Structures are given as structure tokens and as C-alpha cells.
């Protein structure tokens, strides 16, 4: 773009908080999970919502606020991803509805997944005492499959005429601040 100069604007972070690079806390992280850019976009939105970034008077670094709240939020994000299928609440077990048979085929390889290592190492980095037991997730879901036998009864569904649909109305919006 004519008249615009690009330069690195470091974050005023001196510790790893999931949204930034572990090796250089002053820079944003990139593609940590091995999935898509959506998770990175989500982490950036969390950063903006909680830490309200602003440019320092001298133009460098990017000032971030509420760092303890950001660390608490990123810790909750990591735990939620590691408790995605099964969450124990006291004596009760809460399970997310399962509709994807790929769980049986793919889940056992979770240790090879980049997000598993990223989330687990982040919680260990924070010295969390309650890093979720991901092995238990697999065991509990497979136990449920073995005991339930029939997960869906599609014969109870009926088709009763035409369904209305609307075209995708999503459009890009200009974001000009952290409150947009």
C-alpha cells in the first residue's frame, strides 16, 4: 500500500499465555493447533476482548491490560478443549452429544494431535494441578458406546413437506476497535 510502512509491533508480554509465542512472548502465536486459522482468530479475539490492546505512545510495544484475567481465560480455554467430550462434575459425568463416528476411528491417536500437546503443555506451564485426563475422555466415551449399543433411532424421524431455507447472509464487517 502506498504511503504505509509495515513494522513489527511487539506485545508487552514477558510470559507465555497461549495467545503468544512460547519462545518469544512478545510476538503473537501462529497456527498452534495444526487445524485451521479459525482458532488463531478466536485467540486474537480473546486477546482483544480481555486485554484491550492499545498502541503505546512511542508506537511500540502494544500495551495489553488485564493480564491475570487473560491468563485465567486462556487456562479455561485449554481445559475446555481437553474436557470437550466428557466433563466430571463431582459424582456426575456430563457428556457432549456425539454424532460423529470419526471419534472411534481417530480419537485414540490424540497424542499425535498438535492441539493436545499445546493445551496440555500450556496447563503444565501454568503449574495447574488439574490438567484434564484425556485418556479418561476416550475411555468414558468408548464405555458409553459399548453400553448404549444404539445411539440414534432415525426411524422416529419423519419428513413432512418442504423445508424453507435462506441463502447465507454472512458478510465481512469493518473492525476498527476492540469493542467491534
Short mmCIF file of the C-alpha atoms (twelve columns), coordinates in Angstrom:
data_MODEL
# 
_entry.id   MODEL 
# 
loop_
_atom_site.group_PDB 
_atom_site.id 
_atom_site.type_symbol 
_atom_site.label_atom_id 
_atom_site.label_alt_id 
_atom_site.label_comp_id 
_atom_site.label_asym_id 
_atom_site.label_seq_id 
_atom_site.Cartn_x 
_atom_site.Cartn_y 
_atom_site.Cartn_z 
_atom_site.pdbx_PDB_model_num 
ATOM 1   C CA . UNK A 1   0.000   0.000   0.000  1 
ATOM 2   C CA . UNK A 2   1.464   3.373   -0.939 1 
ATOM 3   C CA . UNK A 3   2.491   5.556   1.976  1 
ATOM 4   C CA . UNK A 4   2.140   2.812   4.579  1 
ATOM 5   C CA . UNK A 5   5.172   1.312   6.271  1 
ATOM 6   C CA . UNK A 6   4.913   -2.114  7.848  1 
ATOM 7   C CA . UNK A 7   6.791   -2.801  11.068 1 
ATOM 8   C CA . UNK A 8   6.642   -5.295  13.876 1 
ATOM 9   C CA . UNK A 9   4.759   -4.099  16.932 1 
ATOM 10  C CA . UNK A 10  5.699   -6.340  19.867 1 
ATOM 11  C CA . UNK A 11  3.318   -7.154  22.714 1 
ATOM 12  C CA . UNK A 12  4.204   -6.013  26.227 1 
ATOM 13  C CA . UNK A 13  4.202   -9.616  27.454 1 
ATOM 14  C CA . UNK A 14  7.069   -11.299 29.219 1 
ATOM 15  C CA . UNK A 15  5.372   -14.657 29.814 1 
ATOM 16  C CA . UNK A 16  3.682   -17.292 27.682 1 
ATOM 17  C CA . UNK A 17  -0.133  -17.039 27.734 1 
ATOM 18  C CA . UNK A 18  -1.301  -19.327 24.871 1 
ATOM 19  C CA . UNK A 19  -2.130  -16.368 22.598 1 
ATOM 20  C CA . UNK A 20  1.525   -15.508 22.171 1 
ATOM 21  C CA . UNK A 21  4.640   -17.400 21.126 1 
ATOM 22  C CA . UNK A 22  6.163   -19.626 23.783 1 
ATOM 23  C CA . UNK A 23  9.677   -18.980 22.503 1 
ATOM 24  C CA . UNK A 24  9.172   -15.201 22.189 1 
ATOM 25  C CA . UNK A 25  6.330   -13.933 24.400 1 
ATOM 26  C CA . UNK A 26  6.410   -10.511 22.713 1 
ATOM 27  C CA . UNK A 27  5.049   -11.961 19.460 1 
ATOM 28  C CA . UNK A 28  1.661   -13.464 18.611 1 
ATOM 29  C CA . UNK A 29  1.458   -17.213 18.174 1 
ATOM 30  C CA . UNK A 30  0.795   -18.738 14.795 1 
ATOM 31  C CA . UNK A 31  -1.153  -21.855 13.841 1 
ATOM 32  C CA . UNK A 32  -0.602  -23.680 17.123 1 
ATOM 33  C CA . UNK A 33  -3.226  -26.336 16.789 1 
ATOM 34  C CA . UNK A 34  -2.460  -27.735 13.358 1 
ATOM 35  C CA . UNK A 35  -6.097  -27.207 12.414 1 
ATOM 36  C CA . UNK A 36  -7.215  -24.022 10.691 1 
ATOM 37  C CA . UNK A 37  -6.671  -20.338 11.204 1 
ATOM 38  C CA . UNK A 38  -10.048 -20.102 12.970 1 
ATOM 39  C CA . UNK A 39  -8.567  -20.980 16.346 1 
ATOM 40  C CA . UNK A 40  -5.870  -18.317 15.962 1 
ATOM 41  C CA . UNK A 41  -8.573  -15.804 15.069 1 
ATOM 42  C CA . UNK A 42  -10.501 -16.867 18.161 1 
ATOM 43  C CA . UNK A 43  -7.410  -16.405 20.365 1 
ATOM 44  C CA . UNK A 44  -6.856  -12.954 18.858 1 
ATOM 45  C CA . UNK A 45  -10.486 -12.050 19.627 1 
ATOM 46  C CA . UNK A 46  -9.997  -13.232 23.231 1 
ATOM 47  C CA . UNK A 47  -6.865  -11.082 23.455 1 
ATOM 48  C CA . UNK A 48  -8.741  -8.027  22.146 1 
ATOM 49  C CA . UNK A 49  -11.816 -8.545  24.329 1 
ATOM 50  C CA . UNK A 50  -9.959  -9.132  27.587 1 
ATOM 51  C CA . UNK A 51  -6.713  -7.208  27.247 1 
ATOM 52  C CA . UNK A 52  -7.932  -4.195  25.254 1 
ATOM 53  C CA . UNK A 53  -4.722  -3.728  23.223 1 
ATOM 54  C CA . UNK A 54  -3.585  -0.192  22.561 1 
ATOM 55  C CA . UNK A 55  -0.568  1.293   20.861 1 
ATOM 56  C CA . UNK A 56  1.932   2.776   23.293 1 
ATOM 57  C CA . UNK A 57  2.736   6.475   22.968 1 
ATOM 58  C CA . UNK A 58  6.064   5.719   21.332 1 
ATOM 59  C CA . UNK A 59  4.377   3.289   18.925 1 
ATOM 60  C CA . UNK A 60  5.964   0.211   20.434 1 
ATOM 61  C CA . UNK A 61  5.065   -2.096  22.121 1 
ATOM 62  C CA . UNK A 62  1.365   -2.921  22.025 1 
ATOM 63  C CA . UNK A 63  0.073   -2.341  25.559 1 
ATOM 64  C CA . UNK A 64  -2.103  -5.113  26.978 1 
ATOM 65  C CA . UNK A 65  -4.194  -4.867  30.126 1 
ATOM 66  C CA . UNK A 66  -5.871  -7.385  32.451 1 
ATOM 67  C CA . UNK A 67  -3.073  -9.936  32.054 1 
ATOM 68  C CA . UNK A 68  -4.187  -12.023 35.045 1 
ATOM 69  C CA . UNK A 69  -7.675  -12.234 33.562 1 
ATOM 70  C CA . UNK A 70  -6.173  -13.189 30.179 1 
ATOM 71  C CA . UNK A 71  -4.173  -15.985 31.805 1 
ATOM 72  C CA . UNK A 72  -7.291  -17.224 33.594 1 
ATOM 73  C CA . UNK A 73  -9.281  -17.175 30.331 1 
ATOM 74  C CA . UNK A 74  -6.623  -18.994 28.322 1 
ATOM 75  C CA . UNK A 75  -6.321  -21.603 31.064 1 
ATOM 76  C CA . UNK A 76  -10.104 -22.156 30.901 1 
ATOM 77  C CA . UNK A 77  -9.901  -22.456 27.096 1 
ATOM 78  C CA . UNK A 78  -7.196  -25.116 27.337 1 
ATOM 79  C CA . UNK A 79  -9.131  -27.077 29.981 1 
ATOM 80  C CA . UNK A 80  -12.362 -26.877 27.994 1 
ATOM 81  C CA . UNK A 81  -10.670 -28.291 24.900 1 
ATOM 82  C CA . UNK A 82  -9.251  -31.149 26.967 1 
ATOM 83  C CA . UNK A 83  -12.657 -31.845 28.540 1 
ATOM 84  C CA . UNK A 84  -14.571 -31.483 25.299 1 
ATOM 85  C CA . UNK A 85  -16.340 -34.849 25.268 1 
ATOM 86  C CA . UNK A 86  -16.616 -35.737 28.948 1 
ATOM 87  C CA . UNK A 87  -16.529 -33.480 31.990 1 
ATOM 88  C CA . UNK A 88  -16.715 -34.786 35.508 1 
ATOM 89  C CA . UNK A 89  -18.683 -32.649 37.973 1 
ATOM 90  C CA . UNK A 90  -18.384 -34.243 41.373 1 
ATOM 91  C CA . UNK A 91  -20.052 -37.648 41.132 1 
ATOM 92  C CA . UNK A 92  -21.834 -36.758 37.872 1 
ATOM 93  C CA . UNK A 93  -20.427 -37.124 34.373 1 
ATOM 94  C CA . UNK A 94  -21.581 -34.728 31.660 1 
ATOM 95  C CA . UNK A 95  -21.126 -35.884 28.065 1 
ATOM 96  C CA . UNK A 96  -21.289 -33.835 24.891 1 
ATOM 97  C CA . UNK A 97  -23.723 -35.312 22.359 1 
ATOM 98  C CA . UNK A 98  -21.844 -37.449 19.871 1 
ATOM 99  C CA . UNK A 99  -22.920 -37.633 16.264 1 
ATOM 100 C CA . UNK A 100 -19.627 -38.275 14.536 1 
ATOM 101 C CA . UNK A 101 -18.355 -41.826 14.166 1 
ATOM 102 C CA . UNK A 102 -14.862 -40.497 13.401 1 
ATOM 103 C CA . UNK A 103 -14.386 -40.341 17.158 1 
ATOM 104 C CA . UNK A 104 -13.922 -44.116 17.273 1 
ATOM 105 C CA . UNK A 105 -11.567 -44.083 14.293 1 
ATOM 106 C CA . UNK A 106 -9.462  -41.015 15.137 1 
ATOM 107 C CA . UNK A 107 -9.580  -40.226 18.838 1 
ATOM 108 C CA . UNK A 108 -7.148  -42.898 20.005 1 
ATOM 109 C CA . UNK A 109 -4.397  -41.001 18.150 1 
ATOM 110 C CA . UNK A 110 -4.913  -37.835 20.207 1 
ATOM 111 C CA . UNK A 111 -1.326  -37.801 21.492 1 
ATOM 112 C CA . UNK A 112 -0.212  -37.140 17.911 1 
ATOM 113 C CA . UNK A 113 -2.507  -34.129 17.662 1 
ATOM 114 C CA . UNK A 114 -0.850  -30.704 17.923 1 
ATOM 115 C CA . UNK A 115 -3.724  -29.188 19.907 1 
ATOM 116 C CA . UNK A 116 -3.498  -31.893 22.588 1 
ATOM 117 C CA . UNK A 117 0.192   -31.174 23.180 1 
ATOM 118 C CA . UNK A 118 -0.312  -27.399 23.010 1 
ATOM 119 C CA . UNK A 119 -3.113  -27.368 25.570 1 
ATOM 120 C CA . UNK A 120 -1.511  -29.913 27.889 1 
ATOM 121 C CA . UNK A 121 1.888   -28.203 27.867 1 
ATOM 122 C CA . UNK A 122 0.278   -24.809 28.416 1 
ATOM 123 C CA . UNK A 123 -1.555  -26.011 31.514 1 
ATOM 124 C CA . UNK A 124 1.630   -27.686 32.779 1 
ATOM 125 C CA . UNK A 125 3.489   -24.419 32.105 1 
ATOM 126 C CA . UNK A 126 0.972   -22.691 34.408 1 
ATOM 127 C CA . UNK A 127 1.596   -25.414 37.024 1 
ATOM 128 C CA . UNK A 128 -2.094  -26.359 37.006 1 
ATOM 129 C CA . UNK A 129 -2.897  -29.139 39.419 1 
ATOM 130 C CA . UNK A 130 -5.972  -30.184 37.459 1 
ATOM 131 C CA . UNK A 131 -4.800  -30.863 33.898 1 
ATOM 132 C CA . UNK A 132 -7.680  -32.916 32.452 1 
ATOM 133 C CA . UNK A 133 -7.035  -36.621 31.942 1 
ATOM 134 C CA . UNK A 134 -7.532  -37.027 28.199 1 
ATOM 135 C CA . UNK A 135 -7.134  -40.822 28.420 1 
ATOM 136 C CA . UNK A 136 -10.219 -40.768 30.618 1 
ATOM 137 C CA . UNK A 137 -12.150 -38.928 27.863 1 
ATOM 138 C CA . UNK A 138 -11.516 -41.757 25.432 1 
ATOM 139 C CA . UNK A 139 -12.263 -44.456 27.993 1 
ATOM 140 C CA . UNK A 140 -15.553 -42.864 29.122 1 
ATOM 141 C CA . UNK A 141 -16.872 -42.288 25.596 1 
ATOM 142 C CA . UNK A 142 -15.945 -45.791 24.426 1 
ATOM 143 C CA . UNK A 143 -17.550 -47.211 27.569 1 
ATOM 144 C CA . UNK A 144 -20.727 -45.277 26.723 1 
ATOM 145 C CA . UNK A 145 -20.673 -46.635 23.143 1 
ATOM 146 C CA . UNK A 146 -20.274 -50.230 24.388 1 
ATOM 147 C CA . UNK A 147 -23.116 -49.879 26.900 1 
ATOM 148 C CA . UNK A 148 -25.563 -47.919 24.740 1 
ATOM 149 C CA . UNK A 149 -25.397 -50.097 21.594 1 
ATOM 150 C CA . UNK A 150 -27.840 -47.919 19.596 1 
ATOM 151 C CA . UNK A 151 -27.037 -44.212 19.551 1 
ATOM 152 C CA . UNK A 152 -29.793 -42.975 17.216 1 
ATOM 153 C CA . UNK A 153 -33.231 -44.126 16.182 1 
ATOM 154 C CA . UNK A 154 -33.607 -42.431 12.843 1 
ATOM 155 C CA . UNK A 155 -36.839 -44.345 12.134 1 
ATOM 156 C CA . UNK A 156 -38.624 -41.967 14.525 1 
ATOM 157 C CA . UNK A 157 -37.961 -39.003 12.231 1 
ATOM 158 C CA . UNK A 158 -40.482 -38.190 9.535  1 
ATOM 159 C CA . UNK A 159 -40.355 -35.884 6.571  1 
ATOM 160 C CA . UNK A 160 -43.358 -33.601 6.442  1 
ATOM 161 C CA . UNK A 161 -43.087 -31.367 3.425  1 
ATOM 162 C CA . UNK A 162 -40.705 -28.801 2.101  1 
ATOM 163 C CA . UNK A 163 -38.224 -27.082 4.354  1 
ATOM 164 C CA . UNK A 164 -37.563 -23.413 3.905  1 
ATOM 165 C CA . UNK A 165 -34.029 -22.218 3.517  1 
ATOM 166 C CA . UNK A 166 -32.321 -18.892 3.178  1 
ATOM 167 C CA . UNK A 167 -29.099 -18.016 1.424  1 
ATOM 168 C CA . UNK A 168 -26.027 -17.419 3.513  1 
ATOM 169 C CA . UNK A 169 -26.236 -13.788 4.576  1 
ATOM 170 C CA . UNK A 170 -22.865 -13.544 6.261  1 
ATOM 171 C CA . UNK A 171 -20.776 -10.597 5.211  1 
ATOM 172 C CA . UNK A 172 -17.482 -9.134  6.319  1 
ATOM 173 C CA . UNK A 173 -17.664 -6.201  8.697  1 
ATOM 174 C CA . UNK A 174 -15.084 -3.485  9.233  1 
ATOM 175 C CA . UNK A 175 -13.437 -3.847  12.641 1 
ATOM 176 C CA . UNK A 176 -11.954 -0.608  13.830 1 
ATOM 177 C CA . UNK A 177 -11.600 -1.190  17.566 1 
ATOM 178 C CA . UNK A 178 -11.604 -3.807  20.312 1 
ATOM 179 C CA . UNK A 179 -15.309 -3.298  21.035 1 
ATOM 180 C CA . UNK A 180 -16.478 -4.106  17.460 1 
# 
